[in-house]
Coordinates of C-alpha atoms in Angstrom, one line a residue:
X10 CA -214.9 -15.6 243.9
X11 CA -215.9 -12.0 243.0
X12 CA -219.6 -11.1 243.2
X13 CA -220.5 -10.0 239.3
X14 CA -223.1 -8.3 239.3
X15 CA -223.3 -5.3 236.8
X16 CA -224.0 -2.8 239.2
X17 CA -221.4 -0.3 240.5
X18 CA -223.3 2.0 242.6
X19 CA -225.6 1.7 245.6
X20 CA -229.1 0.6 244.7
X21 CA -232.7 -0.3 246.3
X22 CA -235.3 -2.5 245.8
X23 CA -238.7 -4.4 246.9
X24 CA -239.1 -7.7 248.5
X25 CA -242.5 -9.3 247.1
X26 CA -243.3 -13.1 246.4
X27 CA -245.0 -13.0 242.5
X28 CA -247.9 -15.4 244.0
X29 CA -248.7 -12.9 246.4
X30 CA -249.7 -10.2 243.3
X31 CA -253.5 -9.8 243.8
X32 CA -255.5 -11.7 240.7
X33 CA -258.2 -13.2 239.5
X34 CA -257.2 -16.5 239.5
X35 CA -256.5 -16.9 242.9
X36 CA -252.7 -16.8 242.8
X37 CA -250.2 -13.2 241.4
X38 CA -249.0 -14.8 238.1
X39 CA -246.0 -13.7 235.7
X40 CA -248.2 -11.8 233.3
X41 CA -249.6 -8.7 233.5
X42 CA -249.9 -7.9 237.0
X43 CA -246.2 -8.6 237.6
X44 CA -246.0 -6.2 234.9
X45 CA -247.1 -3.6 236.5
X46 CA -245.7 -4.2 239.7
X47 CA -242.0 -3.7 237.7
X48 CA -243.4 0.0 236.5
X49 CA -244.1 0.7 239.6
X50 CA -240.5 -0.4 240.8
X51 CA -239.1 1.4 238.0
X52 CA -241.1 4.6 238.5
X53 CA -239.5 4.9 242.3
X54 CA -235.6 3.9 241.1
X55 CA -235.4 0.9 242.4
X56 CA -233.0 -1.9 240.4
X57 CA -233.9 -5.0 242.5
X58 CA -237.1 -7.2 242.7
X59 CA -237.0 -10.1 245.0
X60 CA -238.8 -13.1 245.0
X61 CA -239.3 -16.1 246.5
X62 CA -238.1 -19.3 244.9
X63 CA -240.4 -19.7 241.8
X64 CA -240.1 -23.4 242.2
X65 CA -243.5 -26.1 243.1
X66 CA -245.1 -25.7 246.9
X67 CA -245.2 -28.1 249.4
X68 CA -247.9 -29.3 251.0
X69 CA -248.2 -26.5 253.7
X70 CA -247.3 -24.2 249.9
X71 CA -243.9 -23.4 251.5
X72 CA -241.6 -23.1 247.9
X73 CA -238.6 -24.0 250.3
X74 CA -239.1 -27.8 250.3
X75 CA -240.3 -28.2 246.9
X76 CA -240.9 -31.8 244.7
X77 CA -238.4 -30.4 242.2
X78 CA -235.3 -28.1 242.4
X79 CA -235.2 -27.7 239.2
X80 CA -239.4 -27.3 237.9
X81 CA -241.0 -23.6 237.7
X82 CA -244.2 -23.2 239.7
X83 CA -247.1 -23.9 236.8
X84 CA -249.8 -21.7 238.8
X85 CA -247.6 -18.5 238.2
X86 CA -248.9 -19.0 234.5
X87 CA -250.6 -16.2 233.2
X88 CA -254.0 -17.3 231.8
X89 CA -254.7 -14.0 230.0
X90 CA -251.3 -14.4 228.4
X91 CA -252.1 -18.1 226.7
X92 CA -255.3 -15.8 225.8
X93 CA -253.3 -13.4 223.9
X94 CA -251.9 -16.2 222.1
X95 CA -254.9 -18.1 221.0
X96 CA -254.4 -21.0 223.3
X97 CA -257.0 -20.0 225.4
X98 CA -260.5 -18.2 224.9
X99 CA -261.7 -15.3 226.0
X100 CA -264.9 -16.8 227.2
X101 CA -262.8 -19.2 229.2
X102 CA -261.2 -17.1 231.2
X103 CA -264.7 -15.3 231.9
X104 CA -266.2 -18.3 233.1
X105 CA -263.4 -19.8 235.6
X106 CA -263.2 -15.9 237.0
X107 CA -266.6 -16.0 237.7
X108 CA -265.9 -19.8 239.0
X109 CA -263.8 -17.9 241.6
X110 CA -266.3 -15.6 243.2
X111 CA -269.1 -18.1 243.0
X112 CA -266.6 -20.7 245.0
X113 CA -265.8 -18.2 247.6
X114 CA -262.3 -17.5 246.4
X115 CA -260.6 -15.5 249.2
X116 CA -259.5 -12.1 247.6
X117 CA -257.0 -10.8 250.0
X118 CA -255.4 -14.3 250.5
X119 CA -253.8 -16.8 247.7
X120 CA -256.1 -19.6 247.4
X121 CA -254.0 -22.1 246.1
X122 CA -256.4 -24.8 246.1
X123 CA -258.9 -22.7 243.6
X124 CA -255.7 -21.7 241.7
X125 CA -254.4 -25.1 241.2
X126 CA -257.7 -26.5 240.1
X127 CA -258.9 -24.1 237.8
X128 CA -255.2 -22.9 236.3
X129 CA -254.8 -27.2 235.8
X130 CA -257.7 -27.0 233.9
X131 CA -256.9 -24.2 232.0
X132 CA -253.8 -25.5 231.0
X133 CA -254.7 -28.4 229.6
X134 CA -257.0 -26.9 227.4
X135 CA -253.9 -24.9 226.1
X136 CA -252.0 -27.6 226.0
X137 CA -255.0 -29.5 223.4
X138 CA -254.8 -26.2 221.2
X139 CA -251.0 -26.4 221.5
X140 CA -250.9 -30.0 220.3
X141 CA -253.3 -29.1 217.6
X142 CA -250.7 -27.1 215.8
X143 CA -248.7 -29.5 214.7
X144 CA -245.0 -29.0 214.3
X145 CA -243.6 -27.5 217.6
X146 CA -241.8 -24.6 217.6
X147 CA -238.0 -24.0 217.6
X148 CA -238.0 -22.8 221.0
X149 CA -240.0 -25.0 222.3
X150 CA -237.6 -27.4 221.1
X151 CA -234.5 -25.4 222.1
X152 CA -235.8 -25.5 225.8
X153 CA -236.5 -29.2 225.9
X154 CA -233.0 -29.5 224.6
X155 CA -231.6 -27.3 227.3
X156 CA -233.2 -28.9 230.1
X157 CA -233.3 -32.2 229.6
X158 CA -230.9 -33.0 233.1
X159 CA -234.1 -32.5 234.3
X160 CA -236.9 -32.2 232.6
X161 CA -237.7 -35.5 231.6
X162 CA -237.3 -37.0 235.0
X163 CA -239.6 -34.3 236.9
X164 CA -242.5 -34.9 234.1
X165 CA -241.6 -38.9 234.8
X166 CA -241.9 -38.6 238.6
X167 CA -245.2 -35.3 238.4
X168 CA -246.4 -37.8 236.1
X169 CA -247.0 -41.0 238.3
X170 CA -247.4 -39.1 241.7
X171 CA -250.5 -37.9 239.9
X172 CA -251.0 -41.6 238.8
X173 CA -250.7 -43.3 242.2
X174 CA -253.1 -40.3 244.1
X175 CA -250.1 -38.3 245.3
X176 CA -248.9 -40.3 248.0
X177 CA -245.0 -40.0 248.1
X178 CA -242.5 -41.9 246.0
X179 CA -241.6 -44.2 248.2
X180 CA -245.1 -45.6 249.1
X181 CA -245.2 -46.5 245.5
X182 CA -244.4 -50.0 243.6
X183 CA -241.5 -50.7 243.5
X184 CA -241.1 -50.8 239.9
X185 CA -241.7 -46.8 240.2
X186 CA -240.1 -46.5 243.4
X187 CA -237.0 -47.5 241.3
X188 CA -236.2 -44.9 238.4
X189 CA -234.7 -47.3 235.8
X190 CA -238.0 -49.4 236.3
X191 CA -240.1 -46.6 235.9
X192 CA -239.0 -45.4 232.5
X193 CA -238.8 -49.2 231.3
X194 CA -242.4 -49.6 232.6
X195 CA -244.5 -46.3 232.6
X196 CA -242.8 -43.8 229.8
X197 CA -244.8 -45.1 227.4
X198 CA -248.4 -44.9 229.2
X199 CA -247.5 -41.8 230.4
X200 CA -246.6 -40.3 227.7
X201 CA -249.5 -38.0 227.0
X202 CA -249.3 -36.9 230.8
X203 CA -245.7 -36.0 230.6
X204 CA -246.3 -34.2 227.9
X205 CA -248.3 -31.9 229.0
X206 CA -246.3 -31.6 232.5
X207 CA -243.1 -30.4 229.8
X208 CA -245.7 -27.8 228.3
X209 CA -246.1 -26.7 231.7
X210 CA -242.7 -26.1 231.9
X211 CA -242.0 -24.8 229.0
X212 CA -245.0 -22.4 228.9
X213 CA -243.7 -21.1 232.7
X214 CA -240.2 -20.8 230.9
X215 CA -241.4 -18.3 228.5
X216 CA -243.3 -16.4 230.3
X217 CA -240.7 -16.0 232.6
X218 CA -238.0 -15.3 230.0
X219 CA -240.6 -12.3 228.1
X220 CA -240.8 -10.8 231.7
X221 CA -237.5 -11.0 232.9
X222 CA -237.0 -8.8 229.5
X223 CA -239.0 -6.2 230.6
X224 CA -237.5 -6.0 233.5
X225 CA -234.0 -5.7 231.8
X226 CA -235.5 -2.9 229.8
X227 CA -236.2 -1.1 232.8
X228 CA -233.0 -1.4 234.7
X229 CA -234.3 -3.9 237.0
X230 CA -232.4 -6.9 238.3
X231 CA -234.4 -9.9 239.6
X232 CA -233.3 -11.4 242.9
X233 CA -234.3 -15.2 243.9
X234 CA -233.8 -17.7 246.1
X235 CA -232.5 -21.2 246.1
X236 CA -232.9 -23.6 249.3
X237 CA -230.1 -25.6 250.7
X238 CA -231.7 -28.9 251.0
X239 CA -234.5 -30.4 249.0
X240 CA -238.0 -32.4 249.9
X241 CA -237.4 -36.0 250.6
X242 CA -240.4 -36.3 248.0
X243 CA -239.0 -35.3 245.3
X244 CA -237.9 -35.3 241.5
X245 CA -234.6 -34.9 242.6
X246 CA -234.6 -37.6 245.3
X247 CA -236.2 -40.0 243.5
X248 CA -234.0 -39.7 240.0
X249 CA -230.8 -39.5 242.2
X250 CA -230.8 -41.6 245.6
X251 CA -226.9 -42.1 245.0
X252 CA -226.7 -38.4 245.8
X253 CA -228.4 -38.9 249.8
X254 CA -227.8 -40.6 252.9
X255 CA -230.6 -43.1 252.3
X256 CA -231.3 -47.1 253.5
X257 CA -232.3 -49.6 250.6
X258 CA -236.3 -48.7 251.1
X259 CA -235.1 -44.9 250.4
X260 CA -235.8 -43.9 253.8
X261 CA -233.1 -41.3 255.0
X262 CA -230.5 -41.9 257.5
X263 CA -229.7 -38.7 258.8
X264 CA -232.2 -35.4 258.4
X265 CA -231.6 -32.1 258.3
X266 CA -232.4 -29.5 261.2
X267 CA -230.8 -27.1 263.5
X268 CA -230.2 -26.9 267.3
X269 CA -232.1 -25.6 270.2
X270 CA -231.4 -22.0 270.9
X271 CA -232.5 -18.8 272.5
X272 CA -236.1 -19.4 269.8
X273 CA -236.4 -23.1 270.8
X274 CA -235.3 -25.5 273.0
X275 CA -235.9 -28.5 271.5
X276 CA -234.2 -27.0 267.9
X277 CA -236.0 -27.5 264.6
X278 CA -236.2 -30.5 262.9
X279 CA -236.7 -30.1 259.1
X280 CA -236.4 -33.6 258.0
X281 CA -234.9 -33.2 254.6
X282 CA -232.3 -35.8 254.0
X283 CA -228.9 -35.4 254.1
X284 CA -226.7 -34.9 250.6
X285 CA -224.0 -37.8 250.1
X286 CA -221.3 -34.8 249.7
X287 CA -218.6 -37.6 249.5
X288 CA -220.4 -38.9 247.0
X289 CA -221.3 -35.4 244.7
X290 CA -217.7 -34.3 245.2
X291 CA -216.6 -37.1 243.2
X292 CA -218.0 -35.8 239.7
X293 CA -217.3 -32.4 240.6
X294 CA -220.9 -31.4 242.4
X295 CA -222.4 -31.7 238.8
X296 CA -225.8 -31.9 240.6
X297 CA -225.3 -28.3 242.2
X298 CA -223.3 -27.2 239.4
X299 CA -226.6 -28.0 237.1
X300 CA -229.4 -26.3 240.0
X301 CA -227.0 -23.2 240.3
X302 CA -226.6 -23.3 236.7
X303 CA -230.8 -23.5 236.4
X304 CA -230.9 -20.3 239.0
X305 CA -229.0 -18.4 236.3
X306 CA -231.2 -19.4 234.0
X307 CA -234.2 -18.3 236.1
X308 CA -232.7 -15.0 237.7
X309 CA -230.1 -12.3 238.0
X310 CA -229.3 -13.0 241.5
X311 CA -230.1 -16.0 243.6
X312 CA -229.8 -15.5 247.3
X313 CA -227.9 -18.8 248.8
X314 CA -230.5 -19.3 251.4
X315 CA -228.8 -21.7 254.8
X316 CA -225.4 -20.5 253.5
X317 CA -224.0 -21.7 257.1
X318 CA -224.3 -25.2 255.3
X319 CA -221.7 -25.1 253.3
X320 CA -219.3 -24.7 256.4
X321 CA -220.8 -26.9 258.5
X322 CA -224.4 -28.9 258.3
X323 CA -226.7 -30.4 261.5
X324 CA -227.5 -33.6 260.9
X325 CA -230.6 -36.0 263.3
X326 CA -230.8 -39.6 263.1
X327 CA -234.0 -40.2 261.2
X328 CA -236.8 -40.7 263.2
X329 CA -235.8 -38.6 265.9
X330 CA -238.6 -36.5 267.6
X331 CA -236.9 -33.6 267.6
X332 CA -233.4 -31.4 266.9
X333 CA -231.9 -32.2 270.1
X334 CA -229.2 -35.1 269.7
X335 CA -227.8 -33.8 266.5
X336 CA -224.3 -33.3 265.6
X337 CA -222.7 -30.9 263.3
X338 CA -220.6 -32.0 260.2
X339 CA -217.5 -30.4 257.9
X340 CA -219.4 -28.8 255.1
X341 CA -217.8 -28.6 251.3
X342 CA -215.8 -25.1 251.8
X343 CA -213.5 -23.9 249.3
X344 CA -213.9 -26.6 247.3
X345 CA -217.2 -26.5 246.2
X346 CA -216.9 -22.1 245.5
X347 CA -213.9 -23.0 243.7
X348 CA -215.4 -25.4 241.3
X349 CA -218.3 -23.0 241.1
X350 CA -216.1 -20.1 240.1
X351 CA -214.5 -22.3 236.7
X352 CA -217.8 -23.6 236.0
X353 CA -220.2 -20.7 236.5
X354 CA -217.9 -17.5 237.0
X355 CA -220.6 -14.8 236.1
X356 CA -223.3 -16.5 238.5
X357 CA -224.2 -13.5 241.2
X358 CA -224.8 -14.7 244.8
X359 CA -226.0 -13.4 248.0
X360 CA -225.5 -15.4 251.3
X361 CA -227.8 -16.0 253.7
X362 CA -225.5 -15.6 256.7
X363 CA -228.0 -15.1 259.7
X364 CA -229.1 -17.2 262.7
X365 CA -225.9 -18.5 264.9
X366 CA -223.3 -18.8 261.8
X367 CA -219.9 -19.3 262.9
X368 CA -216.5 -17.2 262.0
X369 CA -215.5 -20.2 259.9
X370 CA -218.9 -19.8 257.8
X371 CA -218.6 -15.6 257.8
X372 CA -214.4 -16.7 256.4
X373 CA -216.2 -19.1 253.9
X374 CA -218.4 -16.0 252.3
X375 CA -215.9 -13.5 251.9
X376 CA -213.6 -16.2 250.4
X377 CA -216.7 -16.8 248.1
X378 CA -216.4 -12.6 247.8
X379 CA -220.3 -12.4 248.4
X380 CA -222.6 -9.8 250.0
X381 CA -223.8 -11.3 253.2
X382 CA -227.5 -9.9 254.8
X383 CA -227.9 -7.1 257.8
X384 CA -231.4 -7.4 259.5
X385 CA -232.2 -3.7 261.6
X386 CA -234.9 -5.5 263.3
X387 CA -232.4 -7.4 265.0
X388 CA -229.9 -4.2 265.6
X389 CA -231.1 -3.1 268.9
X390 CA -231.1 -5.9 272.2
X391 CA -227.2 -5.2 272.9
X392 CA -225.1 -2.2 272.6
X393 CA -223.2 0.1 270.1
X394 CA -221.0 -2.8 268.6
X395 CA -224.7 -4.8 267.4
X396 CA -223.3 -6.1 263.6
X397 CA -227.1 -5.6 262.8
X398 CA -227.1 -1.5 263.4
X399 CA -226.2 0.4 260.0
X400 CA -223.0 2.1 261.0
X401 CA -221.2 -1.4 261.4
X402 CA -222.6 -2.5 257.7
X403 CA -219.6 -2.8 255.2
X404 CA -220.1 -2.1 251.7
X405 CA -220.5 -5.3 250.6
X406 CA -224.0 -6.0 252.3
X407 CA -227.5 -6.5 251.5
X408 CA -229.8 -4.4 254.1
X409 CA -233.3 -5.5 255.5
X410 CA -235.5 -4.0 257.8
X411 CA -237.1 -8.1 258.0
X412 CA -237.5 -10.8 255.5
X413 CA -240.5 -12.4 254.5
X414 CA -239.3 -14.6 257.6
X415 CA -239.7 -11.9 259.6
X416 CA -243.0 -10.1 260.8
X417 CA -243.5 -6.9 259.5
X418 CA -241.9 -3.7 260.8
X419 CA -245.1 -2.6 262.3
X420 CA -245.5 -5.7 263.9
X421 CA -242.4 -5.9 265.1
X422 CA -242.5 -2.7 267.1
X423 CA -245.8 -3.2 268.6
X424 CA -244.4 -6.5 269.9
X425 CA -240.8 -5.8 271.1
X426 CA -240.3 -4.8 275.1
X427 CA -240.0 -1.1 276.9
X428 CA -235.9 -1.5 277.0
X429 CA -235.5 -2.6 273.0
X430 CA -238.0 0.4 271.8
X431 CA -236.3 3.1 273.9
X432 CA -232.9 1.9 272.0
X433 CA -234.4 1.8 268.7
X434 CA -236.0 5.0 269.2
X435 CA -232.4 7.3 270.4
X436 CA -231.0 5.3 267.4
X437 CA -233.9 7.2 265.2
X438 CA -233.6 10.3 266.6
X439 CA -237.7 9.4 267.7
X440 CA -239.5 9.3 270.4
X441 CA -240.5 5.9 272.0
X442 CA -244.8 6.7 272.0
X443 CA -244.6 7.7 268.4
X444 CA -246.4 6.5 265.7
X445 CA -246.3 3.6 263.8
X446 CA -246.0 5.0 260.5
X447 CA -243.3 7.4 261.2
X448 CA -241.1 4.5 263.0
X449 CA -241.0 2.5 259.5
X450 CA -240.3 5.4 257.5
X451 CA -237.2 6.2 260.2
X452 CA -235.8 2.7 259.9
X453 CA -236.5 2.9 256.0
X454 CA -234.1 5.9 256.2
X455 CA -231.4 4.7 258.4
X456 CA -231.4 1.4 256.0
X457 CA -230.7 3.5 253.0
X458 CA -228.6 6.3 254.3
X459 CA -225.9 3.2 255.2
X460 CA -223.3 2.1 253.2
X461 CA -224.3 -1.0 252.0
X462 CA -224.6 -1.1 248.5
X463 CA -228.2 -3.0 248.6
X464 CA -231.0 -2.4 250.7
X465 CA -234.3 -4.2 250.1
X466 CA -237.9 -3.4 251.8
X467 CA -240.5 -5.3 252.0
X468 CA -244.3 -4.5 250.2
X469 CA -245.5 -4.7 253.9
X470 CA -243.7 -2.1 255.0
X471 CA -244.0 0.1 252.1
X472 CA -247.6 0.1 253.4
X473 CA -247.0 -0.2 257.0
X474 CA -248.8 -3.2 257.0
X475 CA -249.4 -5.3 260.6
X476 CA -248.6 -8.9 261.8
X477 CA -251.7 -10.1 260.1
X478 CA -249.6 -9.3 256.9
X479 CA -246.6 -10.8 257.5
X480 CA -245.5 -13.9 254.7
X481 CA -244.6 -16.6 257.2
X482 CA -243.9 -17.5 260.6
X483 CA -241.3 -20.3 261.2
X484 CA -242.4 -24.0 261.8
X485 CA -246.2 -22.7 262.1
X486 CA -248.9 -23.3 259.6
X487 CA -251.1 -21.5 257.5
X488 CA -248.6 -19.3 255.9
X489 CA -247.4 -17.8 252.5
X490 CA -250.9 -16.4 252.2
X491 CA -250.0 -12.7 251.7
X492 CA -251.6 -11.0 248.6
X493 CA -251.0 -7.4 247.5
X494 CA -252.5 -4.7 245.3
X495 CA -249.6 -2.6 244.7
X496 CA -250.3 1.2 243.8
X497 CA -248.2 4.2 243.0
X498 CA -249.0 6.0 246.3
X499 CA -247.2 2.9 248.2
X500 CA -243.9 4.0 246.6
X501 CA -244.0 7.8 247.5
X502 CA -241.4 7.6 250.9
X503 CA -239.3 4.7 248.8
X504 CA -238.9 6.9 246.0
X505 CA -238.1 9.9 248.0
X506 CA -234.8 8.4 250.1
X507 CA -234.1 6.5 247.0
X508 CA -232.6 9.8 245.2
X509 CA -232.0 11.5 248.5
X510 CA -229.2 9.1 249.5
X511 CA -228.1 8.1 246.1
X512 CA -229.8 4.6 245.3
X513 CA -231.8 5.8 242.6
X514 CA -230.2 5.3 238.8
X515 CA -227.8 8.1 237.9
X516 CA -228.9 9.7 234.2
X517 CA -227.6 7.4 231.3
X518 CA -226.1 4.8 233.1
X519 CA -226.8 1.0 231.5
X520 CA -228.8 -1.0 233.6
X521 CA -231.3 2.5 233.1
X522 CA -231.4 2.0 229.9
X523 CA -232.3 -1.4 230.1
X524 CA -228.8 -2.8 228.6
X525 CA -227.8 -4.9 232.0
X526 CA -226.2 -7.9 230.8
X527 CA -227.8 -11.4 230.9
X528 CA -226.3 -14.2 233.6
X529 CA -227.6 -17.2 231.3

């Protein structure tokens, strides 16, 4: 399988979560803030904005173990937008912003516990007005139609883990616990509740469609993500237990993790269950055939995060204490890229093809024809043959300086030892002692002066931002936090080796004039 993406010519662009745009309501929304971030992306040539997965957060507000695959995250709902609309007042808004400050709201971190409250109660306000019109619109009905492999159980399952105080499905009744049972027994008293969990959706849907058409418009491509595994508490767990290793109390069997190595000794032990791939294989993975089909929906790209999966998987008996008696399974191959390719041939995919993947998984992604991902943080602890330095990139590549896993560039070389700065620096063409700034701006070039046909940069280093900045450190807490203010001055040096080495878009070409072509 080809990548299809409608771009024939090397091209930049920004990493940058939308939660992490600086607002007023606690959280970066898809409204008008995201707006202007994409002028500002457009105004510096770039053609790619990645983001995180725009699904629900965990617990810990990870979006990488989320209670749905399938649902958009409802606090990246623009309040000023339902405003505009006459769903909301202006007075409203007023109010709950001045709610913020008066609560202590954190304006240089996303509080998503103020966000959540006060965007919940904004939205059911909305969602009053929106009843109070009567006669839904067409395209309000068009999307319930479109969605309904979905949609009805996650506003079933939001619905009654709201009704039973939160705690996980399988603490609950066991005429819930069981999904047949639960529509026989709840639909009907929860039918006010699920309605307004489908506005939700619906409302996140649009305002994610209008953007995504500015963004079109000005040649800009957005990029996002999609987990391997899924929460154990979740939507998609609980509508579809056939589809998991898991016992008759839906506990699972096996969990998912990875082995000790250089970073850990004991591995990491994630605890997702473990898909039934016997099981999904049988009807043609319709289940991952209907997410990847969603990501389409959702993006222009989707980034295959775990991509080593699909080779081969780690499984740990449940209730293990950590990653260290695991074993490794046959993953799905060919066959599941081959279906993919006759059911969704114009989907565009990037693999995730770092940590210890394995020739097999490497022979799996160019089968799959997709651009795997070069870190240069991780180009310079071995010699001249590193796969991570830009003159071994191939074509097909995405480039990073670090990912939002990563910390930032200027973190990263105030932390690294005497014998890994002296490489990076004869790499550079810089001198060891020199300063931070100039360090990022050298990497920044060697990135884009490669021949990969995709670089991305992260916000933080556009700024030169320190560890305190960075989006998340593996299996630590208090994460995801990171919230931005974008300005036009941050894009000066992007800009500048954008047209110097030929990312930027060339006069009258498609995507510049906003005529890429849709992946729905």
């Amino acid at each position: 399988m080809r990548n299809r993406q409608n771009l024939n010519e090397r091209v930049s662009g920004v990493l940058l979560p939308v939660a992490s745009l600086k607002s007023e309501f606690g959280i970066g929304s898809l409204g008008k803030e995201a707006y202007r971030f994409a002028q500002l992306l457009a105004g510096a040539g770039q053609r790619l904005w990645q983001v995180l997965p725009l699904t629900i957060c965990d617990f810990v507000n990870s979006p990488y173990a989320s209670p749905s695959a399938f649902a958009g995250n409802h606090l990246l709902i623009d309040p000023k937008l339902l405003c505009d609309e006459g769903l909301l007042y202006k007075s409203e808004l007023t109010e709950n912003r001045k709610s913020a400050y008066a609560g202590g709201n954190r304006d240089d971190r996303i509080d998503y516990e103020y966000a959540g409250r006060v965007k919940d109660k904004l939205l059911r306000l909305a969602y009053d007005r929106f009843l109070q019109k009567g006669k839904q619109s067409e395209d309000y009905n068009e999307f319930i139609s479109r969605e309904r492999g979905w949609l009805n159980d996650f506003a079933l399952y939001w619905s009654l883990k709201r009704h039973f105080g939160g705690s996980p499905y399988w603490e609950w009744p066991d005429d819930a616990r069981d999904k047949k049972r639960a529509v026989s027994k709840y639909s009907r008293s929860m039918q006010s509740e699920m309605g307004y969990v489908v506005f939700c959706q619906y409302i996140f849907n649009r305002q994610l469609n209008a953007l995504r058409g500015e963004l079109s418009r000005l040649g800009i491509l957005l990029v996002g993500d999609i987990p391997f595994y899924v929460a154990h508490d979740s939507a998609d767990v609980w509508a579809h237990p056939e589809l998991f290793l898991l016992d008759s109390r839906s506990r699972p069997k096996l969990v998912a993790g990875v082995p000790p190595d250089f970073f850990s000794k004991t591995g990491q032990l994630w605890g997702n269950p473990i898909y039934d791939w016997a099981r999904m294989c049988e009807d043609g993975f319709k289940w991952w055939m209907s997410r990847l089909s969603r990501c389409g929906r959702l993006y222009d790209i989707t980034r295959l995060d775990h991509f080593r999966a699909f080779d081969s998987y780690y499984t740990i008996p449940a209730g293990a204490q950590d990653a260290v008696n695991g074993k490794w399974r046959r993953g799905v191959g060919r066959d599941f890229f081959d279906i993919l390719k006759k059911r969704l041939p114009k989907l565009n995919l990037i693999a995730e093809d770092l940590g210890d993947v394995t020739r097999s998984a490497l022979a799996l992604r160019d089968y799959a024809g997709l651009p795997g991902m070069k870190i240069l943080q991780f180009a310079f602890d071995s010699d001249a043959d590193n796969q991570f330095l830009p003159h071994n990139y191939a074509r097909n590549t995405v480039g990073y300086l670090g990912t939002h896993d990563n910390d930032t560039t200027a973190g990263w070389w105030r932390s690294i030892d005497d014998e890994t700065r002296q490489k990076a620096a004869d790499y550079l063409g810089i001198a060891a002692f020199d300063g931070v700034k100039q360090v990022v701006r050298r990497m920044m070039t060697a990135l884009s002066a490669s021949v990969a046909d995709y670089v991305i940069f992260t916000m933080q280093d556009l700024r030169v931002e320190g560890s305190e900045k960075r989006i998340n450190t593996p299996s630590t807490t208090g994460c995801w936090e990171y919230m931005v203010e974008p300005r036009a001055e941050d894009f000066v040096w992007l800009e500048k080796i954008t047209r110097l080495y030929g990312r930027a878009p060339k006069h009258g070409d498609e995507a510049a004039e906003g005529k890429i072509n849709d992946t729905k």
